[in-house]
């Protein structure tokens, strides 16, 4: 007995967004943005100030860059040569979690353990040299409040991180303490920035006409250059990159799977948009849909976005690879027709995700253009979903075309691979040379 056809069609429809609904979503995103520019309390997004603008492209010097925002932490030594040129002199990296061995992102781990682990990695990047002065740019990719380029205070963990003692703290202070404990006080963090801001800096360092930077990976978020930012007292701060934290955008309609997943996530009620689009969650949504089709509601098969991408990439006649993944994770040998349906659902989840991301890009493009013409530009994007997930990129392009119509020719998206590292080095250079 295969899946119930009616039920399958109904689930597929839950994950389908037509052009009209997409237009509504883009418009409501733009409205939320406008509300937030007036008064941040009115927006569902956090809209965080970065205290940095676009680079001139002339930044030079050697810097350390820490990329901390997902399960893999990386540290780079980067030499900026100006004119958009740079060289990575050294690169080290290690996961924050190795199942069965250690886990620095779970509830039981502490800030001290986590930052000691990071300090050890930084020490490796400088080959244990505790004499030379190193300036460090820190890409810290979680929602943080800043009052300057150094002091990002973590508001709330996202992406299912749960380490104790970091929320409410200034990330760079925790890092400085850990570096001191290690005897590496010669490393001085001088700038902190979100990964979206890092991607924007990195892309804009190399290429003109870039004002929007986005991450489409484990998490999802976007920043852009806003020309008029005000402090809470209404004093103008000029142009600045604004980290939207749009993973928290909420003014859209989640389906019943989105709602159910949210309820059992680490942070219910938070990051509703991100839970619909990013790599951390797409596999979970697919698993929930499969469980419903199999009459095992509530079961978690541990499907990941990598499983999804492999299923979608399987275009073979018998869908052997897709069946194997389902067998391994779901524990059932399904017939061809059902495997095909699961593959179709996986595609629908990815396409929905790409369309929603595209709607948010278009909203920002509209906002930047105001009542004027849309400027020729590239949207810089980094992240595994954008880079590797089949159907993602092409559906962003398609959806942007549906929303922008004739203006679509003005805009494209470009991959900025590794921007989190380079962007951190650029921010460090901008901090050190600002006077
Ligand atoms: C989450 C974080 C955000 C980050 C994004 C991508 O949404 O809250 O700060 O930019 O993930 O890593």
Coordinates of C-alpha atoms and ligand atoms in Angstrom, one line a residue:
X1 CA 0.0 0.0 0.0
X2 CA 1.5 3.3 -1.1
X3 CA 1.0 6.7 0.3
X4 CA -2.5 8.2 0.3
X5 CA -2.7 10.3 -2.8
X6 CA -5.0 12.9 -1.3
X7 CA -2.9 13.3 1.8
X8 CA 0.3 13.6 -0.3
X9 CA -1.2 16.3 -2.5
X10 CA -2.4 18.3 0.5
X11 CA 1.1 18.2 2.1
X12 CA 2.7 19.2 -1.2
X13 CA 0.3 22.2 -1.4
X14 CA 1.3 23.2 2.1
X15 CA 4.9 23.7 0.8
X16 CA 3.9 25.5 -2.4
X17 CA 3.8 29.3 -2.7
X18 CA 2.4 30.9 -5.9
X19 CA 3.4 34.3 -7.3
X20 CA 0.5 36.1 -5.7
X21 CA 1.3 34.9 -2.2
X22 CA 5.0 35.6 -2.8
X23 CA 4.1 39.2 -3.7
X24 CA 2.2 39.6 -0.5
X25 CA 5.1 38.2 1.5
X26 CA 7.6 40.5 -0.2
X27 CA 5.4 43.5 0.5
X28 CA 4.9 42.6 4.1
X29 CA 8.7 42.1 4.5
X30 CA 9.2 45.6 3.1
X31 CA 6.6 47.0 5.4
X32 CA 8.2 45.3 8.4
X33 CA 11.5 46.8 7.4
X34 CA 10.0 50.3 7.1
X35 CA 8.4 49.9 10.5
X36 CA 11.7 48.9 12.0
X37 CA 13.5 51.8 10.5
X38 CA 11.0 54.1 12.2
X39 CA 11.0 52.2 15.5
X40 CA 12.7 48.9 15.9
X41 CA 10.1 47.7 18.4
X42 CA 7.5 47.7 15.6
X43 CA 9.3 45.2 13.4
X44 CA 9.5 41.5 13.9
X45 CA 13.1 41.7 12.8
X46 CA 15.9 42.9 15.2
X47 CA 17.5 45.2 12.7
X48 CA 20.9 45.5 14.4
X49 CA 23.4 48.3 13.8
X50 CA 26.8 47.1 12.7
X51 CA 28.8 50.3 13.2
X52 CA 30.5 49.7 9.9
X53 CA 29.9 50.9 6.3
X54 CA 31.2 49.6 3.0
X55 CA 35.0 49.2 2.6
X56 CA 36.9 51.5 0.2
X57 CA 38.7 48.4 -1.3
X58 CA 42.1 50.0 -0.3
X59 CA 42.3 48.3 3.1
X60 CA 45.7 46.6 3.6
X61 CA 47.7 44.8 6.3
X62 CA 47.8 41.4 8.0
X63 CA 44.9 40.4 10.3
X64 CA 43.5 37.4 12.1
X65 CA 40.0 36.5 11.3
X66 CA 37.8 34.3 13.4
X67 CA 34.7 32.8 11.9
X68 CA 32.3 31.6 14.6
X69 CA 28.7 31.0 13.7
X70 CA 28.1 27.4 12.9
X71 CA 29.3 24.0 14.1
X72 CA 32.7 24.6 12.4
X73 CA 34.9 27.3 13.9
X74 CA 37.6 28.6 11.6
X75 CA 40.6 31.0 12.1
X76 CA 42.5 32.6 9.3
X77 CA 45.6 34.8 8.9
X78 CA 44.8 37.0 6.0
X79 CA 46.9 39.6 4.3
X80 CA 44.9 42.4 2.6
X81 CA 46.8 43.9 -0.4
X82 CA 44.2 46.5 -1.3
X83 CA 42.5 46.8 -4.7
X84 CA 40.3 43.9 -3.8
X85 CA 43.3 41.6 -3.4
X86 CA 44.2 39.4 -0.5
X87 CA 46.0 36.2 0.5
X88 CA 45.1 33.6 3.1
X89 CA 48.4 32.9 4.9
X90 CA 47.1 30.3 7.3
X91 CA 43.8 28.5 7.9
X92 CA 42.8 26.3 10.8
X93 CA 39.4 24.9 11.7
X94 CA 37.6 22.5 14.0
X95 CA 34.1 21.5 14.8
X96 CA 32.5 22.6 18.1
X97 CA 30.8 19.2 18.3
X98 CA 32.1 15.7 17.6
X99 CA 29.4 13.3 18.6
X100 CA 30.6 10.9 21.3
X101 CA 33.7 13.0 22.0
X102 CA 32.8 16.5 22.9
X103 CA 30.1 19.1 22.5
X104 CA 30.5 22.8 23.2
X105 CA 27.1 23.9 21.9
X106 CA 24.9 21.8 24.2
X107 CA 23.1 23.1 27.3
X108 CA 25.6 21.4 29.6
X109 CA 28.7 23.2 28.2
X110 CA 29.9 26.5 29.5
X111 CA 31.0 29.8 27.9
X112 CA 34.5 29.2 29.4
X113 CA 34.8 25.8 27.8
X114 CA 33.6 27.1 24.5
X115 CA 35.9 30.1 24.3
X116 CA 38.9 28.2 25.6
X117 CA 38.4 25.8 22.7
X118 CA 38.3 28.8 20.3
X119 CA 41.3 30.4 21.9
X120 CA 43.2 27.2 21.4
X121 CA 42.4 27.3 17.7
X122 CA 43.5 30.9 17.5
X123 CA 46.8 29.9 19.2
X124 CA 47.2 27.3 16.5
X125 CA 46.7 29.9 13.8
X126 CA 49.5 32.1 15.2
X127 CA 51.7 29.0 15.7
X128 CA 51.9 29.7 19.4
X129 CA 53.6 33.1 18.9
X130 CA 52.8 35.0 22.1
X131 CA 54.9 38.1 21.2
X132 CA 53.8 39.6 17.9
X133 CA 50.7 41.9 18.1
X134 CA 47.8 40.5 16.1
X135 CA 44.6 42.4 15.4
X136 CA 41.6 40.1 15.1
X137 CA 38.3 40.5 13.3
X138 CA 35.6 38.3 14.8
X139 CA 32.7 37.1 12.7
X140 CA 30.2 36.2 15.4
X141 CA 27.0 35.1 13.6
X142 CA 24.3 35.3 16.2
X143 CA 21.9 38.2 17.0
X144 CA 23.9 40.7 19.0
X145 CA 23.4 44.3 20.1
X146 CA 26.3 46.6 19.3
X147 CA 27.1 50.2 20.4
X148 CA 30.4 50.2 18.5
X149 CA 32.4 47.9 16.3
X150 CA 33.8 45.9 19.2
X151 CA 31.1 45.1 21.7
X152 CA 28.5 42.6 20.3
X153 CA 26.4 41.4 23.2
X154 CA 24.6 38.2 22.4
X155 CA 20.8 38.7 22.7
X156 CA 19.8 35.1 22.2
X157 CA 21.3 31.9 20.8
X158 CA 20.0 30.8 17.4
X159 CA 20.6 27.7 15.2
X160 CA 19.9 25.4 18.2
X161 CA 23.1 26.6 20.1
X162 CA 22.5 26.3 23.9
X163 CA 25.9 26.8 25.7
X164 CA 25.4 28.4 29.1
X165 CA 26.7 31.8 30.1
X166 CA 27.0 33.5 26.7
X167 CA 23.6 35.1 26.2
X168 CA 23.7 38.6 27.6
X169 CA 27.5 38.7 27.4
X170 CA 29.9 40.6 25.1
X171 CA 31.3 37.9 22.9
X172 CA 34.7 39.6 22.5
X173 CA 35.1 40.0 26.3
X174 CA 34.6 36.2 26.6
X175 CA 37.2 35.8 23.9
X176 CA 39.7 38.2 25.4
X177 CA 39.5 36.4 28.8
X178 CA 40.0 33.0 27.1
X179 CA 43.0 34.4 25.1
X180 CA 44.5 35.7 28.4
X181 CA 44.0 32.3 30.1
X182 CA 46.0 30.8 27.2
X183 CA 48.8 33.4 27.4
X184 CA 47.8 34.8 24.0
X185 CA 47.0 38.3 25.2
X186 CA 49.0 39.6 22.2
X187 CA 45.9 38.8 20.1
X188 CA 43.6 41.8 20.3
X189 CA 40.0 41.6 19.0
X190 CA 39.2 44.9 17.4
X191 CA 36.0 44.3 15.5
X192 CA 33.0 42.0 15.6
X193 CA 30.5 41.5 12.9
X194 CA 27.7 39.3 11.8
X195 CA 28.5 36.8 9.0
X196 CA 26.0 38.6 6.6
X197 CA 28.0 41.9 7.2
X198 CA 31.2 40.0 6.6
X199 CA 29.9 38.7 3.3
X200 CA 28.9 42.2 2.3
X201 CA 32.3 43.6 3.2
X202 CA 34.1 40.8 1.5
X203 CA 32.1 41.1 -1.7
X204 CA 32.1 44.9 -1.8
X205 CA 35.9 44.8 -1.3
X206 CA 36.3 43.0 -4.5
X207 CA 33.3 44.1 -6.7
X208 CA 31.4 47.4 -7.1
X209 CA 27.6 47.7 -6.9
X210 CA 27.0 45.5 -3.9
X211 CA 24.8 46.6 -1.1
X212 CA 23.1 43.5 0.2
X213 CA 24.9 40.5 1.8
X214 CA 23.2 37.3 2.9
X215 CA 23.9 33.9 4.4
X216 CA 21.9 30.9 3.2
X217 CA 23.3 28.0 5.1
X218 CA 22.6 26.3 8.5
X219 CA 21.0 29.7 9.3
X220 CA 19.6 32.4 7.2
X221 CA 20.0 36.1 7.5
X222 CA 20.6 39.2 5.4
X223 CA 22.1 42.7 5.9
X224 CA 22.2 45.8 3.7
X225 CA 23.6 49.2 3.5
X226 CA 21.0 51.6 4.9
X227 CA 21.6 55.2 4.0
X228 CA 20.0 56.8 7.0
X229 CA 20.3 55.2 10.5
X230 CA 19.3 56.9 13.7
X231 CA 20.2 56.2 17.3
X232 CA 17.3 55.8 19.8
X233 CA 17.3 59.5 20.4
X234 CA 16.7 60.2 16.7
X235 CA 20.3 61.4 16.1
X236 CA 21.4 60.6 12.5
X237 CA 24.3 58.2 12.3
X238 CA 24.6 58.3 8.5
X239 CA 25.0 55.3 6.3
X240 CA 25.6 52.0 8.0
X241 CA 25.2 48.3 7.3
X242 CA 22.1 47.0 9.1
X243 CA 22.0 43.4 10.1
X244 CA 18.3 42.6 9.8
X245 CA 18.3 39.3 11.6
X246 CA 15.5 38.5 9.2
X247 CA 15.6 34.8 10.4
X248 CA 13.2 36.3 13.0
X249 CA 10.8 37.7 10.4
X250 CA 7.3 36.6 11.5
X251 CA 4.8 38.3 9.4
X252 CA 4.1 35.4 7.1
X253 CA 1.9 32.3 7.4
X254 CA 3.7 29.2 8.6
X255 CA 2.1 25.9 7.7
X256 CA 1.2 23.2 10.2
X257 CA 4.7 21.5 9.9
X258 CA 6.4 24.8 10.6
X259 CA 4.3 25.4 13.6
X260 CA 4.8 22.0 15.0
X261 CA 8.5 22.1 14.5
X262 CA 8.7 25.5 16.1
X263 CA 7.0 24.1 19.2
X264 CA 9.5 21.4 19.8
X265 CA 12.6 23.5 18.9
X266 CA 15.2 24.9 21.3
X267 CA 13.6 28.4 21.1
X268 CA 9.9 28.2 20.3
X269 CA 8.5 31.4 18.8
X270 CA 11.9 32.6 17.7
X271 CA 13.4 32.6 14.2
X272 CA 10.2 31.5 12.4
X273 CA 11.4 32.6 9.0
X274 CA 14.7 30.8 9.5
X275 CA 12.9 27.6 10.5
X276 CA 11.1 27.7 7.2
X277 CA 14.1 28.3 5.0
X278 CA 17.5 27.4 6.3
X279 CA 19.6 24.2 6.0
X280 CA 19.4 23.4 9.7
X281 CA 15.6 22.9 9.4
X282 CA 14.7 21.7 5.9
X283 CA 15.5 18.0 6.6
X284 CA 13.4 18.2 9.8
X285 CA 10.4 19.5 7.9
X286 CA 10.7 16.7 5.3
X287 CA 11.0 14.2 8.1
X288 CA 7.8 15.5 9.7
X289 CA 5.9 15.2 6.3
X290 CA 7.2 11.7 5.8
X291 CA 6.1 10.7 9.3
X292 CA 2.6 11.9 8.6
X293 CA 2.5 10.0 5.3
X294 CA 3.7 6.8 7.1
X295 CA 1.2 7.2 9.9
X296 CA 4.1 7.7 12.4
X297 CA 3.4 11.3 13.4
X298 CA 5.9 12.6 15.9
X299 CA 8.7 10.4 14.8
X300 CA 12.1 12.1 14.1
X301 CA 14.2 10.4 11.4
X302 CA 17.2 12.8 11.7
X303 CA 17.0 13.7 8.0
X304 CA 19.4 16.5 7.1
X305 CA 19.5 18.9 4.2
X306 CA 22.4 16.9 2.8
X307 CA 20.1 13.9 2.6
X308 CA 17.6 16.1 0.8
X309 CA 20.2 17.3 -1.6
X310 CA 21.3 13.8 -2.4
X311 CA 17.7 12.7 -2.9
X312 CA 17.0 15.6 -5.3
X313 CA 20.2 15.0 -7.2
X314 CA 19.2 11.3 -7.8
X315 CA 17.7 11.4 -11.3
X316 CA 18.3 7.7 -11.9
X317 CA 15.6 5.5 -13.3
X318 CA 15.0 3.5 -10.1
X319 CA 15.9 6.3 -7.6
X320 CA 18.3 3.9 -6.0
X321 CA 20.2 6.5 -4.0
X322 CA 17.1 8.2 -2.7
X323 CA 15.6 4.8 -1.7
X324 CA 18.9 4.0 0.2
X325 CA 18.7 7.2 2.1
X326 CA 15.1 6.6 3.0
X327 CA 16.0 3.0 4.1
X328 CA 18.9 4.2 6.2
X329 CA 17.1 7.1 7.9
X330 CA 13.4 6.2 7.9
X331 CA 14.0 2.5 8.2
X332 CA 11.5 1.4 5.5
X333 CA 11.9 0.0 2.1
X334 CA 9.4 2.0 0.1
X335 CA 8.3 1.3 -3.5
X336 CA 9.3 3.5 -6.4
X337 CA 6.2 5.6 -6.4
X338 CA 6.5 6.6 -2.8
X339 CA 10.2 7.3 -3.1
X340 CA 9.4 9.5 -6.0
X341 CA 6.8 11.4 -3.9
X342 CA 9.3 11.9 -1.1
X343 CA 11.7 13.3 -3.6
X344 CA 9.0 15.6 -4.9
X345 CA 8.3 16.8 -1.4
X346 CA 12.0 17.4 -0.8
X347 CA 12.1 19.6 -3.9
X348 CA 9.0 21.5 -2.9
X349 CA 10.6 22.3 0.5
X350 CA 13.8 23.6 -1.2
X351 CA 11.8 25.6 -3.7
X352 CA 9.6 27.2 -1.0
X353 CA 12.7 28.1 0.9
X354 CA 14.4 29.7 -2.2
X355 CA 11.2 31.6 -3.1
X356 CA 10.9 33.0 0.4
X357 CA 14.6 34.1 0.5
X358 CA 14.1 35.7 -2.9
X359 CA 11.0 37.6 -1.6
X360 CA 13.1 39.1 1.2
X361 CA 15.9 40.1 -1.2
X362 CA 13.4 41.9 -3.4
X363 CA 11.8 43.6 -0.4
X364 CA 15.2 45.1 0.5
X365 CA 15.9 46.1 -3.1
X366 CA 12.6 47.9 -3.2
X367 CA 13.3 49.6 0.1
X368 CA 16.7 50.8 -1.0
X369 CA 15.3 52.1 -4.3
X370 CA 12.4 54.0 -2.5
X371 CA 10.4 55.8 -5.1
X372 CA 13.4 55.9 -7.5
X373 CA 14.7 53.4 -10.1
X374 CA 16.2 50.1 -9.1
X375 CA 20.0 50.5 -9.2
X376 CA 22.1 47.9 -11.1
X377 CA 23.4 45.6 -8.4
X378 CA 24.5 42.2 -7.2
X379 CA 23.2 40.5 -4.1
X380 CA 26.2 38.7 -2.4
X381 CA 25.3 35.4 -0.9
X382 CA 27.4 32.8 0.9
X383 CA 26.4 29.5 2.4
X384 CA 26.1 25.8 1.7
X385 CA 22.4 25.9 0.7
X386 CA 23.0 28.6 -1.9
X387 CA 26.1 27.0 -3.1
X388 CA 25.2 23.3 -3.1
X389 CA 21.6 22.6 -2.7
X390 CA 20.0 21.7 -6.0
X391 CA 17.1 23.9 -7.1
X392 CA 18.0 26.7 -4.6
X393 CA 19.8 29.2 -6.8
X394 CA 17.7 28.7 -9.9
X395 CA 14.5 29.2 -7.9
X396 CA 15.8 32.4 -6.3
X397 CA 16.5 33.8 -9.8
X398 CA 13.1 32.6 -11.0
X399 CA 11.2 34.1 -8.0
X400 CA 13.1 37.4 -8.3
X401 CA 12.0 37.5 -11.9
X402 CA 8.4 37.0 -10.9
X403 CA 8.5 39.8 -8.4
X404 CA 10.8 42.3 -10.1
X405 CA 9.4 41.8 -13.6
X406 CA 11.3 44.1 -16.0
X407 CA 13.6 45.4 -13.3
X408 CA 14.9 41.8 -12.8
X409 CA 17.6 42.6 -15.4
X410 CA 19.2 45.0 -13.0
X411 CA 19.8 42.5 -10.3
X412 CA 21.6 39.2 -9.9
X413 CA 22.9 37.1 -7.0
X414 CA 26.6 36.2 -6.7
X415 CA 28.3 33.7 -4.5
X416 CA 30.8 35.1 -2.2
X417 CA 32.6 32.1 -0.9
X418 CA 34.5 32.4 2.4
X419 CA 33.3 35.9 3.0
X420 CA 33.1 35.3 6.7
X421 CA 36.8 35.1 7.0
X422 CA 37.8 37.9 4.6
X423 CA 35.1 40.2 5.8
X424 CA 36.4 39.9 9.4
X425 CA 39.9 40.8 8.3
X426 CA 38.5 43.8 6.4
X427 CA 36.5 44.9 9.4
X428 CA 39.6 44.6 11.6
X429 CA 41.5 46.8 9.1
X430 CA 38.7 49.4 9.1
X431 CA 38.7 49.4 12.9
X432 CA 42.5 49.8 13.2
X433 CA 42.8 52.5 10.5
X434 CA 39.7 54.5 11.3
X435 CA 41.5 57.5 12.8
Ligands
LIG1 C1 21.2 33.0 12.4 C2 21.8 34.1 13.2 C3 22.3 35.2 12.4 C4 23.2 34.7 11.3 C5 22.5 33.6 10.5 C6 23.4 32.9 9.5 O1 20.1 33.5 11.8 O2 20.9 34.6 14.2 O3 23.0 36.2 13.1 O4 23.6 35.7 10.4 O5 22.1 32.6 11.4 O6 24.5 32.3 10.0

